[in-house]
Coordinates of C-alpha atoms in Angstrom, one line a residue:
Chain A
X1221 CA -37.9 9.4 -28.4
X1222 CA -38.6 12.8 -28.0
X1223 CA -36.7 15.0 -25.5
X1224 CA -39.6 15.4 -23.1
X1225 CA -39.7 11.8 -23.0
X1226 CA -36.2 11.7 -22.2
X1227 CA -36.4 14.0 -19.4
X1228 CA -39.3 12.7 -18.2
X1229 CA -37.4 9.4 -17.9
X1230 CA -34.2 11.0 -16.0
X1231 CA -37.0 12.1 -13.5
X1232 CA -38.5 8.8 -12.7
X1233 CA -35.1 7.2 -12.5
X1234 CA -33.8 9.5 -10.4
X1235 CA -36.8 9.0 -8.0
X1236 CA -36.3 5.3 -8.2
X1237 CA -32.9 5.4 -6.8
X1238 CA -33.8 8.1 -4.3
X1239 CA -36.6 5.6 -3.4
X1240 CA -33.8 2.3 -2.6
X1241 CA -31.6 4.6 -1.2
X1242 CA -33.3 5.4 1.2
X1243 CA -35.3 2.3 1.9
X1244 CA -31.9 1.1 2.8
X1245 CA -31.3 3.7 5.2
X1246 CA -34.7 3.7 6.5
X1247 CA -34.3 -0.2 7.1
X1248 CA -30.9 0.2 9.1
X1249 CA -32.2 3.3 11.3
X1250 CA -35.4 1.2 12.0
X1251 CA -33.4 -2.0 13.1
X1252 CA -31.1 0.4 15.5
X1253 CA -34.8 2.2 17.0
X1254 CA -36.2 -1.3 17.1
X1255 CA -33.6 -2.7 19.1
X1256 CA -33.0 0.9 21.1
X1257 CA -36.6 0.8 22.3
X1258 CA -37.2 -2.7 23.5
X1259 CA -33.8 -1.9 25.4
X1260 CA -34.9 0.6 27.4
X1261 CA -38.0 -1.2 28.3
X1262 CA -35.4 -3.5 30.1
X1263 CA -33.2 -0.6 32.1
X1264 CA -36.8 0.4 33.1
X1265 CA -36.6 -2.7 35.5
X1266 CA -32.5 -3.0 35.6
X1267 CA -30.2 -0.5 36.6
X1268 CA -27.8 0.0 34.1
X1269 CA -25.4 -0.2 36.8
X1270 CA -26.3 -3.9 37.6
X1271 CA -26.4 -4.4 33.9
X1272 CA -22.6 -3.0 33.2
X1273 CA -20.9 -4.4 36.7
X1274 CA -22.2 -7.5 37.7
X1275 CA -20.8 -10.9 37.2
X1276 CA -23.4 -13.4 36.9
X1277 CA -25.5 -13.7 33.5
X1278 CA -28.5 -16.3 34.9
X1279 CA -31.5 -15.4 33.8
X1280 CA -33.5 -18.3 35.5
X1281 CA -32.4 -17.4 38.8
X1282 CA -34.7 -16.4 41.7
X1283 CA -34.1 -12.9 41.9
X1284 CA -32.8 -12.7 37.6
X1285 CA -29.0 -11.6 37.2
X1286 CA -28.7 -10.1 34.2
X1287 CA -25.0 -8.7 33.7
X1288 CA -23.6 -8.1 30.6
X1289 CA -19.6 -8.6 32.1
X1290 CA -19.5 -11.8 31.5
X1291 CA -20.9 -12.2 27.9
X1292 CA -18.5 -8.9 26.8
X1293 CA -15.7 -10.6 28.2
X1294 CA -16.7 -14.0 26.3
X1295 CA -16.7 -12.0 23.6
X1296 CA -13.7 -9.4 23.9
X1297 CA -11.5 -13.2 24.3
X1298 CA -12.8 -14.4 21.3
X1299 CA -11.9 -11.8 18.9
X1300 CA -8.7 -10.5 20.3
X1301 CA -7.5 -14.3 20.1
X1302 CA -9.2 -14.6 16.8
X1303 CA -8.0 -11.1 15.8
X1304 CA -4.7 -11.9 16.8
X1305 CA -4.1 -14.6 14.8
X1306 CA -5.9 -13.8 11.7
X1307 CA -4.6 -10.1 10.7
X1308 CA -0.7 -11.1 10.8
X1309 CA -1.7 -14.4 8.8
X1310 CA -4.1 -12.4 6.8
X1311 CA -1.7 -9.5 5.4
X1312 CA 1.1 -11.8 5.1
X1313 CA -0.5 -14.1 3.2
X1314 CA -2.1 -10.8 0.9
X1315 CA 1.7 -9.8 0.5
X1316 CA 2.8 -13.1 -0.2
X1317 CA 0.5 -13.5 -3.4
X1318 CA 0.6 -9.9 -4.5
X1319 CA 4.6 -9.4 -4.0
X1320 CA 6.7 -12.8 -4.3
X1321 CA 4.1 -15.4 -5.3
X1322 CA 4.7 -16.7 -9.5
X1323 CA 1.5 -15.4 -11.2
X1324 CA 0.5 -18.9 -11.6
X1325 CA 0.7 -19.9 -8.1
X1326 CA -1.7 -17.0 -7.1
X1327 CA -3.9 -17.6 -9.7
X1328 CA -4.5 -21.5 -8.2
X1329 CA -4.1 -19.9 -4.4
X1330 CA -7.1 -17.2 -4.7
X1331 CA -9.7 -18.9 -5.7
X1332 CA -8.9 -21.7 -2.9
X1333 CA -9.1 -18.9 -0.7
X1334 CA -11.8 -17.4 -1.7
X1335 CA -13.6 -20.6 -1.5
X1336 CA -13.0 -20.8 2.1
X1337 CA -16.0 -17.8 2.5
X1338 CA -18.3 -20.5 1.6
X1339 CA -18.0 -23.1 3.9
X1340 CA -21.0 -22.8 6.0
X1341 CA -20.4 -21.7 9.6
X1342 CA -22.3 -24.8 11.1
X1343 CA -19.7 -26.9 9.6
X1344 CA -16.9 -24.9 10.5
X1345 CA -18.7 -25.3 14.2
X1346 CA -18.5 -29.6 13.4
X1347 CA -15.2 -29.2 12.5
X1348 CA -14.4 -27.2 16.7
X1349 CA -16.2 -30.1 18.2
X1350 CA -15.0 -33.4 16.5
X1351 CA -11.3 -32.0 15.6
X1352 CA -10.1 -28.6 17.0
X1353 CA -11.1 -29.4 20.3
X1354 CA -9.7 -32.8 21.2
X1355 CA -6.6 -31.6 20.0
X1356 CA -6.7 -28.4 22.2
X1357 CA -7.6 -30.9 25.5
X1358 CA -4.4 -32.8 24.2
X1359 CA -1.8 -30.2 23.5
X1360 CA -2.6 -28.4 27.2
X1361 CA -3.8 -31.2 28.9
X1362 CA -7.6 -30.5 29.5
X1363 CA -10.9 -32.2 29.7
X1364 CA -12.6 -29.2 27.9
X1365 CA -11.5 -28.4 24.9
X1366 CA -14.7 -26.2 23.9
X1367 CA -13.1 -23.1 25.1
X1368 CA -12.5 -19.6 24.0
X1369 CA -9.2 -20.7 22.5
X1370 CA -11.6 -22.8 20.2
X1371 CA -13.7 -20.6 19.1
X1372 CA -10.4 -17.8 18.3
X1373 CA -8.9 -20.2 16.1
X1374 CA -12.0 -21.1 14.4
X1375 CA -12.9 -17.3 13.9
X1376 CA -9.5 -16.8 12.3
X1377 CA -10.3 -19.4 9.8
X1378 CA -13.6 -18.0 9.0
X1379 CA -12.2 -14.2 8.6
X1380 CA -9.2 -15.0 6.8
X1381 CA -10.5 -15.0 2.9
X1382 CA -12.2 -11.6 3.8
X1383 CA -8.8 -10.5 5.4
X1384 CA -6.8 -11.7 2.4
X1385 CA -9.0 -10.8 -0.5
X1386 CA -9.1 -7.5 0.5
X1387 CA -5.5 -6.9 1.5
X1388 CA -4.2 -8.3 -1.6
X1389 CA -6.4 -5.9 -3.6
X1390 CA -5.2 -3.0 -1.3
X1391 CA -1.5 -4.1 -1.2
X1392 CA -1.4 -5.0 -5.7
X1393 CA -3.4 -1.3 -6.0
X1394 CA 0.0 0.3 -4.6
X1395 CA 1.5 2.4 -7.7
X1396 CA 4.4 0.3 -9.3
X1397 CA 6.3 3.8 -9.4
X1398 CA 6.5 3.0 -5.1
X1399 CA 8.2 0.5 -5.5
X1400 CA 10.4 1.5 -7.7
X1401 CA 11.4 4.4 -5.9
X1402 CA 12.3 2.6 -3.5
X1403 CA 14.6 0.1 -5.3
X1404 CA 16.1 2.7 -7.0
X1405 CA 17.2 4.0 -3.5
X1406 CA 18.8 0.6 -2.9
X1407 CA 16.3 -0.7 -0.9
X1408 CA 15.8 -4.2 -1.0
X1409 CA 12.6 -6.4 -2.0
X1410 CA 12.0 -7.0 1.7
X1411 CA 12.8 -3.5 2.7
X1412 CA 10.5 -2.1 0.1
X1413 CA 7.5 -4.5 1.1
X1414 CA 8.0 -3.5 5.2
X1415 CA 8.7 0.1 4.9
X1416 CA 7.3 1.2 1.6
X1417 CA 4.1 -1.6 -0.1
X1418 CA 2.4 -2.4 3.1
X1419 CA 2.6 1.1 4.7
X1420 CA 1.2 3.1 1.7
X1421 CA -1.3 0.0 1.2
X1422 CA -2.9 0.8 5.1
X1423 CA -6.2 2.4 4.4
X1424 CA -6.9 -0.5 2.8
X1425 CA -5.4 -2.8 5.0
X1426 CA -7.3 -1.0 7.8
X1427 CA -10.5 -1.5 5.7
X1428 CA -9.9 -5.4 5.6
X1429 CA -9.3 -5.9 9.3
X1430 CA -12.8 -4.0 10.0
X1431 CA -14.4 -6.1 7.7
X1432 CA -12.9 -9.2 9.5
X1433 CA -13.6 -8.0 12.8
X1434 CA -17.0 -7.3 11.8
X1435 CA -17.2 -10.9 11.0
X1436 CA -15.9 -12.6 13.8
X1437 CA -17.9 -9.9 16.6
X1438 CA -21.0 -10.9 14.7
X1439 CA -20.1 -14.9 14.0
X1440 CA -22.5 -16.9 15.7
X1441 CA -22.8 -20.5 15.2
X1442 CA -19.4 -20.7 15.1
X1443 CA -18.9 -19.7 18.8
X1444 CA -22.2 -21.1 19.8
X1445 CA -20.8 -24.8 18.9
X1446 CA -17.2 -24.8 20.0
X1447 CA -16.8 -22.2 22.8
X1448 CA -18.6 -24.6 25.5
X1449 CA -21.3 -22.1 26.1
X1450 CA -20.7 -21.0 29.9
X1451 CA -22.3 -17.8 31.0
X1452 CA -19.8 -17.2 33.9
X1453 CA -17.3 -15.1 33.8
X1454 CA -14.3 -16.4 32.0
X1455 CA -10.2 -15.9 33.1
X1456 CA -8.5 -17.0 30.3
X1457 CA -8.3 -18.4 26.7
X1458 CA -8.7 -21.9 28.0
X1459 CA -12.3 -21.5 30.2
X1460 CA -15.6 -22.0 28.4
X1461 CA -17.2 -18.8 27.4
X1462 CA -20.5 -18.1 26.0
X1463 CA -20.4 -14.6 23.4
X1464 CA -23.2 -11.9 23.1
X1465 CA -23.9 -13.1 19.7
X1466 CA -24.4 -16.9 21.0
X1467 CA -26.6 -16.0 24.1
X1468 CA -29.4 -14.0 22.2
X1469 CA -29.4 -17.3 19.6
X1470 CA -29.8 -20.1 22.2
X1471 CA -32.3 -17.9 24.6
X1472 CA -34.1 -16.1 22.4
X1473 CA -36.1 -19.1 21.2
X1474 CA -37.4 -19.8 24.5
X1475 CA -37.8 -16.8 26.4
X1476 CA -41.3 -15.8 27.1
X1477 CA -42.8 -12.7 24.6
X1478 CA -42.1 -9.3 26.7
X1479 CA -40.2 -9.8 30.4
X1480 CA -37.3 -8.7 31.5
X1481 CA -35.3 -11.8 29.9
X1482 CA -37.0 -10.7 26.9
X1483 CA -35.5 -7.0 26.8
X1484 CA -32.6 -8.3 28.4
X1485 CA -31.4 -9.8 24.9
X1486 CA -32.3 -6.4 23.1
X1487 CA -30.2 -4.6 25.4
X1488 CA -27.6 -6.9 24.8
X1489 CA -27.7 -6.9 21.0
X1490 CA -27.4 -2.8 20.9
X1491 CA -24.4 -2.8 23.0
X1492 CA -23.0 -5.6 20.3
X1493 CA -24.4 -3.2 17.6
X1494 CA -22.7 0.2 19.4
X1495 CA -19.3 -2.2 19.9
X1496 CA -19.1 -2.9 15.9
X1497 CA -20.1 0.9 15.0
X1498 CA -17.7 2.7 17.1
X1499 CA -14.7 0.3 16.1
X1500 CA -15.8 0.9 12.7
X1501 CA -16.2 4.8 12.9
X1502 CA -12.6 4.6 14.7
X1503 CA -11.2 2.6 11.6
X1504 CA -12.5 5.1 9.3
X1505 CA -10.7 7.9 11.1
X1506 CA -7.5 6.1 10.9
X1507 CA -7.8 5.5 7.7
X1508 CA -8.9 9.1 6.8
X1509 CA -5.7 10.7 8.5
X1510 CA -3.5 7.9 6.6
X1511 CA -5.1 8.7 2.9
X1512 CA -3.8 13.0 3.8
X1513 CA 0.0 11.0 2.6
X1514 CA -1.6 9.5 -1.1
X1515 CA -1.9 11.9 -4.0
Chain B
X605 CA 26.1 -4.4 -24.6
X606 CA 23.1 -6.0 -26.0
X607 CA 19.5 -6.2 -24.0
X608 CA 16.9 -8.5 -24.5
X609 CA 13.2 -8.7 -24.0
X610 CA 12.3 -12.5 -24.5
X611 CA 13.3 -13.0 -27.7
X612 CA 13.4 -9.1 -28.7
X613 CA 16.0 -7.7 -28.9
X614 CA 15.6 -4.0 -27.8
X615 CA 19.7 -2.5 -27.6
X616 CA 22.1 -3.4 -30.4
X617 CA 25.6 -3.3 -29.7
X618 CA 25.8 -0.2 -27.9
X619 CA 29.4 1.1 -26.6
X620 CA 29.0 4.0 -24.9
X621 CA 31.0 5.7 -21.8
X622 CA 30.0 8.8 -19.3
X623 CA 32.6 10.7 -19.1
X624 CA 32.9 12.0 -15.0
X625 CA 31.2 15.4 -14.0
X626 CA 29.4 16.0 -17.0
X627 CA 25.7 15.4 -18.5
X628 CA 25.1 13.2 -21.3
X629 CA 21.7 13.4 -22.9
X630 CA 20.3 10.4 -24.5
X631 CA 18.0 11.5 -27.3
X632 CA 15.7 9.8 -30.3
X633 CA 12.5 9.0 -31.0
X634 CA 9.7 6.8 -28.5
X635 CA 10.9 3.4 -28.5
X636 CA 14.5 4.0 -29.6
X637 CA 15.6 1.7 -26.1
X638 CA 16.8 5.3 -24.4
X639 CA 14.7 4.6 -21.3
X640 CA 15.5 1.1 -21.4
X641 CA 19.3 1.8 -21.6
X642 CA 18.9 4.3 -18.7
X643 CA 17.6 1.8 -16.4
X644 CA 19.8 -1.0 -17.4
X645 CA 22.8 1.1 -15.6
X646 CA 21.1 0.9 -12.1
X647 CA 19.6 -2.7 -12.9
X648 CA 16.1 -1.7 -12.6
X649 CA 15.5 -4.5 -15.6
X650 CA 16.5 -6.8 -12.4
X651 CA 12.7 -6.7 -11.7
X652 CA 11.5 -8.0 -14.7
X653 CA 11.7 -12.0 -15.5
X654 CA 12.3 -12.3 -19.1
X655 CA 15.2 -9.4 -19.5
X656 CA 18.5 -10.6 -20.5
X657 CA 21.7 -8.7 -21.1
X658 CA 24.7 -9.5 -22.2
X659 CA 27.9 -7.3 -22.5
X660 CA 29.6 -5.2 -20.0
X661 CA 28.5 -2.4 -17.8
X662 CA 31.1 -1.0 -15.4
X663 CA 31.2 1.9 -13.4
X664 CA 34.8 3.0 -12.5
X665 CA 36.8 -0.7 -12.7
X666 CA 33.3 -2.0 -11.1
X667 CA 31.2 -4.7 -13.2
X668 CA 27.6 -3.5 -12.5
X669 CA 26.3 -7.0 -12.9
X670 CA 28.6 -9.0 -11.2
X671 CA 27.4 -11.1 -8.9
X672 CA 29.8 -10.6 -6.7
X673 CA 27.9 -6.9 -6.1
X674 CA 25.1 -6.4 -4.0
X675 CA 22.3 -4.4 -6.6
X676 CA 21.4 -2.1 -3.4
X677 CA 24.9 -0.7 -2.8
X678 CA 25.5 -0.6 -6.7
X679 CA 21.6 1.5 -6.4
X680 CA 23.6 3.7 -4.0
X681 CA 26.1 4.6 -6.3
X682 CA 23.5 5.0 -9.5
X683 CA 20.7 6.8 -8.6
X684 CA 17.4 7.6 -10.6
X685 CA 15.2 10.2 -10.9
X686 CA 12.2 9.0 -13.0
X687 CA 9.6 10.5 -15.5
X688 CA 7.1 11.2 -13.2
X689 CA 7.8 12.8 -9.9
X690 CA 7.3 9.6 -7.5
X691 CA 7.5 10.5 -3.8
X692 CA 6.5 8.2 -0.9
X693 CA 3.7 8.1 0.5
X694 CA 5.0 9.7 3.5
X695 CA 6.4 12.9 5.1
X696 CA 8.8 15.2 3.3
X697 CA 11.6 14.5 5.7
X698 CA 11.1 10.9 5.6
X699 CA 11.0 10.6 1.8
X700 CA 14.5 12.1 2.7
X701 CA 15.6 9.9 5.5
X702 CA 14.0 6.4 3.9
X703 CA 17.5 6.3 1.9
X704 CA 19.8 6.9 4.5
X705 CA 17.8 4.3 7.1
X706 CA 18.0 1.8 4.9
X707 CA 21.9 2.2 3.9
X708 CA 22.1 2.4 7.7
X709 CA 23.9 6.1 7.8
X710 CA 24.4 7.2 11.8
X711 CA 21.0 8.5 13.7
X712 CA 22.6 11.6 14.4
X713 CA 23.7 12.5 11.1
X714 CA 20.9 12.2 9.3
X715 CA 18.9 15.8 9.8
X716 CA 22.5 17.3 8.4
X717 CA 22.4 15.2 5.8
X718 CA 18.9 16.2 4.6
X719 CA 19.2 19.9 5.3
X720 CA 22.5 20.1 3.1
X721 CA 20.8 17.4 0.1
X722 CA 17.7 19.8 0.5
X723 CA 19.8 22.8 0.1
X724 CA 21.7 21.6 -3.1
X725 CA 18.1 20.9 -4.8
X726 CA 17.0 24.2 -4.1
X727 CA 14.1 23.1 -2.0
X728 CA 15.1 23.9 1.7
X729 CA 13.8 27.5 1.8
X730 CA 10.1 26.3 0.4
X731 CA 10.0 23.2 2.9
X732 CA 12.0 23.7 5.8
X733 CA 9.0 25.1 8.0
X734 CA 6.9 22.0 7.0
X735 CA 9.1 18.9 6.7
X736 CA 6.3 17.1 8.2
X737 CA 4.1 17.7 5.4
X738 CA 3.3 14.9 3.2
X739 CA 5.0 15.0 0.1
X740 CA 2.8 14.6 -2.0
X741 CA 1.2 18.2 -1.1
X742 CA 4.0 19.7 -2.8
X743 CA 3.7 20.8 -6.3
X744 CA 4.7 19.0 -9.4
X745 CA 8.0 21.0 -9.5
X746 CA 8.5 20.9 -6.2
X747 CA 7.8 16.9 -6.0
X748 CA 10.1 16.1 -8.9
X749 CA 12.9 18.7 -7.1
X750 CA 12.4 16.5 -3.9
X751 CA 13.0 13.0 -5.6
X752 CA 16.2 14.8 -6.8
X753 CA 17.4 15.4 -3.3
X754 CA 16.0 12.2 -2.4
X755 CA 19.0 10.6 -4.8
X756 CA 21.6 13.4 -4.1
X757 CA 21.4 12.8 0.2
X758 CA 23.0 9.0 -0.8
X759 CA 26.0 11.3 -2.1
X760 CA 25.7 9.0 -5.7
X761 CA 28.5 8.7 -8.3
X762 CA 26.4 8.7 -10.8
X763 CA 22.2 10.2 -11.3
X764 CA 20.3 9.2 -13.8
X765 CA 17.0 11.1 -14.7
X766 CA 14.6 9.4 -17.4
X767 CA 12.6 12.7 -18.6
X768 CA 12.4 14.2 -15.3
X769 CA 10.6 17.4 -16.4
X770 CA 8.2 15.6 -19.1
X771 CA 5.7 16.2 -16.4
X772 CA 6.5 19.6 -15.5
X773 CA 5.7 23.1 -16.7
X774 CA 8.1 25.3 -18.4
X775 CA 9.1 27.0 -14.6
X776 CA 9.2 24.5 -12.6
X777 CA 11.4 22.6 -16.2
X778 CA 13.8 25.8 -15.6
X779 CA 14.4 25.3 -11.9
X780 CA 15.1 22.0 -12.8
X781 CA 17.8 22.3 -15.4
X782 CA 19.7 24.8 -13.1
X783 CA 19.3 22.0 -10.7
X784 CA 21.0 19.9 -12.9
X785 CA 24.0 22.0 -14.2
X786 CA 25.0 22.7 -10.4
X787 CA 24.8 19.2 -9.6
X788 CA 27.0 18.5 -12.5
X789 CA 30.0 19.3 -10.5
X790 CA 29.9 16.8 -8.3
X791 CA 27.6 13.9 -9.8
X792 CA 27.5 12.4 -13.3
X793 CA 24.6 12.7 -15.1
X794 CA 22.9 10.8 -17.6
X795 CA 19.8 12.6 -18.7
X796 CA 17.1 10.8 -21.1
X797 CA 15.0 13.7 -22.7
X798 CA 12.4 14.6 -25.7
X799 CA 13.0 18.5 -25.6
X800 CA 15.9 19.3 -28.2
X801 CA 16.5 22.6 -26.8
X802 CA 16.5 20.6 -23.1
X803 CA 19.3 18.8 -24.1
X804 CA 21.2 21.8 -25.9
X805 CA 21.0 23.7 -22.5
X806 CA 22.3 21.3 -20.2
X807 CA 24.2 18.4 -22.2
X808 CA 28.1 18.4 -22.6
X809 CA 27.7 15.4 -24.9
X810 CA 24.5 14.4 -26.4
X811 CA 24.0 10.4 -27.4
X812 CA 21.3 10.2 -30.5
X813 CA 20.0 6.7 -30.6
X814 CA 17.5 5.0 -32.9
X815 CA 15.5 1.7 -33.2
X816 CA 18.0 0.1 -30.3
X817 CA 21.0 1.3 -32.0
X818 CA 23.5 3.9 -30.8
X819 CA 23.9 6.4 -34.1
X820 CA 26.4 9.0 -32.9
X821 CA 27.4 10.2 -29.5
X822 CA 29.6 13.4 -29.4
X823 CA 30.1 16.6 -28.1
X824 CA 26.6 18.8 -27.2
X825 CA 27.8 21.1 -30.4
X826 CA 28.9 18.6 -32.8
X827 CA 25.6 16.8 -32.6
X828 CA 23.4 19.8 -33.0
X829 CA 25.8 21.8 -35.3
X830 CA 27.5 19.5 -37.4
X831 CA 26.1 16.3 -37.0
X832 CA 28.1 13.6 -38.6
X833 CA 25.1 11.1 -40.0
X834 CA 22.3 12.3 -41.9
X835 CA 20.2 10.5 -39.5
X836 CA 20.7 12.5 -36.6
X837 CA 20.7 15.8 -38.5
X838 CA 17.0 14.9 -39.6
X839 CA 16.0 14.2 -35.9
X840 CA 17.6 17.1 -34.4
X841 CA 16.2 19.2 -37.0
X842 CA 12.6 18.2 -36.7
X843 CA 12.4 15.8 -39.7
X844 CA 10.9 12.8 -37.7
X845 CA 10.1 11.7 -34.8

């Protein structure tokens, strides 16, 4: 090939991935303007006030109450509960097959895990209503056992392969010459996994709990099944709740094309959206300020 | 002692003792088993499955792998300084103070303690104003001088450095070697290095070893002088390796 060919090539492939880069881009900023502008055909007619402080999410009603309160707190419950089980569980389990786990028993254990990404989240929904369920009414003595509490420990389950993959990979890409430092100084195995593995291994740790967060704010079917789907405004783990993501699923079907209902959802979904991006832009700065310690 | 890898045997029969307060320089080609003697004296082999050794290593009257003794107070008493300069990911000060937490030295001792080890590894005047810094910011010399106080704050017996200026330029490998004959009055050293004129400016007694077995180990002079094997005199005169 002669070298004009050759640099005619470099051109047209370096327009080509200038072209999907920015299709990409394009596509993302398009969803947020889509979602941006049907929004704010809805605090046209609502005052963001009302929107933000009232209590009552019922659409149908004679005048329309359309407060997000009750759906954020649906939602905040979910994932703190969710979150609150699955990092601990998560990381532990990632340090667990990275630091003390034989070789062999991590090569059986990562795969299982890994597998657990694919079960579908309708069936992980069955599995809230026929099992988890009864057995929360049992254990606190309830007649409802589609509750936040249900959908938390359901979400764990579902973010915990993220959570582990990634920590492992974070925690096993710590330099052996950590650790032993540290063991030279007399630490001990635990002592050098608390104070030494896991610390240095946090920007990636970080990175995984964003990930699963991301996964259980945006879960949908999940929460839609077992959470008992109550658009009031929950006070505690064990009340039904209803979550952003599971109210613009179940009304968006049947909400007439345009009204307030309509835009209602949008406005909805960019809070959600703004929610996901600021937690994720405050990861990243943790992160950033935590990588200023690694060579 | 002997040391095994699996089946492999890696150190033959070596006898060999420090003598107190003075550096010892292990010498020899790649793959001779210095490095893997080194770290068989702070049982760093402890970490991998398939070492075995048998043989006695005693500090003092002290078997080092009895199992009577805790490996982290014995790691107290041995400390290593390795071939590349290995700080924590974490401030300069607490690189210093991870030691002295973990072997549970009083609170309000501890800035004392890391002032005085930072002073005797002639680092305190470069970092004093930025102990906060992360570690690794420092300089190669400076990093490698930092893991040295990082032993020398646990107030050791004994420090063991595996080529701790491989990594480093020719200043920051002279700072070092002062380093080492002023801690030399207090501390033990055993010293692995590949620099034959390293070894003649800081050893008292050099130890030649090759393929696993310990050839001659004798006064710094003797061995570079009037070496007693022909072995070592081809080695130390640049004949192989």
């Amino acid at each position: 090939m002669s070298i004009k060919r050759r640099e005619q090539a470099d051109i047209i492939f370096r327009k080509i991935f200038q072209a999907t880069g920015f299709i990409t881009i394009a596509l993302l900023a398009g969803i947020f303007i889509m979602l941006l502008y049907n929004s704010i055909a809805f605090f046209v007619e609502v005052k963001p006030i009302d929107f933000f402080t009232g209590s009552q999410w019922d659409p149908g009603s004679m005048k329309g109450d359309y407060s997000i309160a009750p759906l954020l707190v649906s939602t905040g419950l979910v994932t703190l509960g969710a979150m609150l089980i699955t990092v601990p569980l998560g990381i532990f389990t990632a340090a667990f097959l990275s630091e003390i786990a034989h070789p062999k028993l991590k090569s059986i254990l990562k795969p299982i895990i890994e597998m657990l990404a694919a079960i579908p989240s309708v069936a992980i929904g069955f599995l809230g209503i026929v099992l988890v369920g009864p057995w929360i009414a049992d254990i606190f003595g309830i007649q409802n056992g589609l509750n936040a509490i249900n959908g938390s420990i359901l979400l764990a389950v579902m973010a915990l392969p993220t959570i582990i993959t990634i920590s492992e990979d974070a925690i096993n890409a710590v330099p052996l010459s950590h650790r032993e430092a540290s063991m030279a100084l007399g630490a001990s195995k635990w002592e050098t996994i608390f104070k030494v593995t896991i610390p240095a291994s946090m920007p990636g740790l970080i990175a995984a709990v964003m990930l699963g967060l991301g996964r259980v704010l945006g879960e949908t079917m999940t929460v839609l099944m077992a959470t008992g789907n109550a658009a009031k405004m929950p006070s505690g783990f064990l009340d039904s709740v209803r979550t952003i993501t599971a109210t613009i699923a179940i009304e968006m079907g049947e909400v007439p094309y345009q009204t307030t209902h309509y835009f209602a959802l949008f406005a909805i979904a960019v809070i959600l959206f703004l929610i996901t991006l600021s937690i994720n832009l405050l990861g990243e700065y943790f992160s950033n300020r935590l990588r200023r310690f690694h060579a | 002692m002997n040391l095994f890898f699996g089946k492999k045997q890696v150190l033959k029969n070596i006898n060999i003792d420090f003598p107190r307060n003075q550096v010892t320089s292990l010498i020899g080609p790649s793959g001779c088993g210095k490095s893997t003697l080194l770290r068989s004296f702070n049982r760093m082999h402890d970490l991998s499955p398939d070492a075995k050794i048998d043989g006695s290593l005693k500090i003092d009257d002290l078997d080092i792998y009895s199992k009577e003794n805790s490996v982290t107070t014995l790691r107290k008493k041995i400390g290593m300084v390795f071939q590349k300069p290995n700080p924590l990911p974490k401030s300069i000060y607490e690189n210093l103070s991870y030691g002295l937490n973990i072997h549970r030295f009083p609170k309000n001792e501890i800035p004392d303690l890391i002032e005085k080890a930072l002073k005797e590894s002639y680092l305190w005047d470069e970092v004093k104003d930025e102990l906060k810094k992360p570690a690794v910011k420092l300089s190669g010399g400076q990093q490698q001088r930092l893991c040295i106080a990082r032993t020398v704050v646990l107030r050791p017996e004994v420090i063991l450095m595996d080529e701790p200026c491989s990594a480093l330029d020719p200043i920051s490998t002279n700072k070092i070697e002062e380093l080492i004959l002023s801690l030399k009055q207090n501390y033990t050293i055993v010293i692995v290095t590949h620099n034959m004129q390293q070894a003649q400016r800081i050893s008292d007694k050099v130890a030649f070893m090759y393929l696993g077995q310990l050839i001659e180990h004798d006064n710094c002079e003797n061995i570079f002088k009037h070496p007693a094997k022909d072995l070592t005199r081809n080695y130390v005169n640049g004949h192989f390796g």
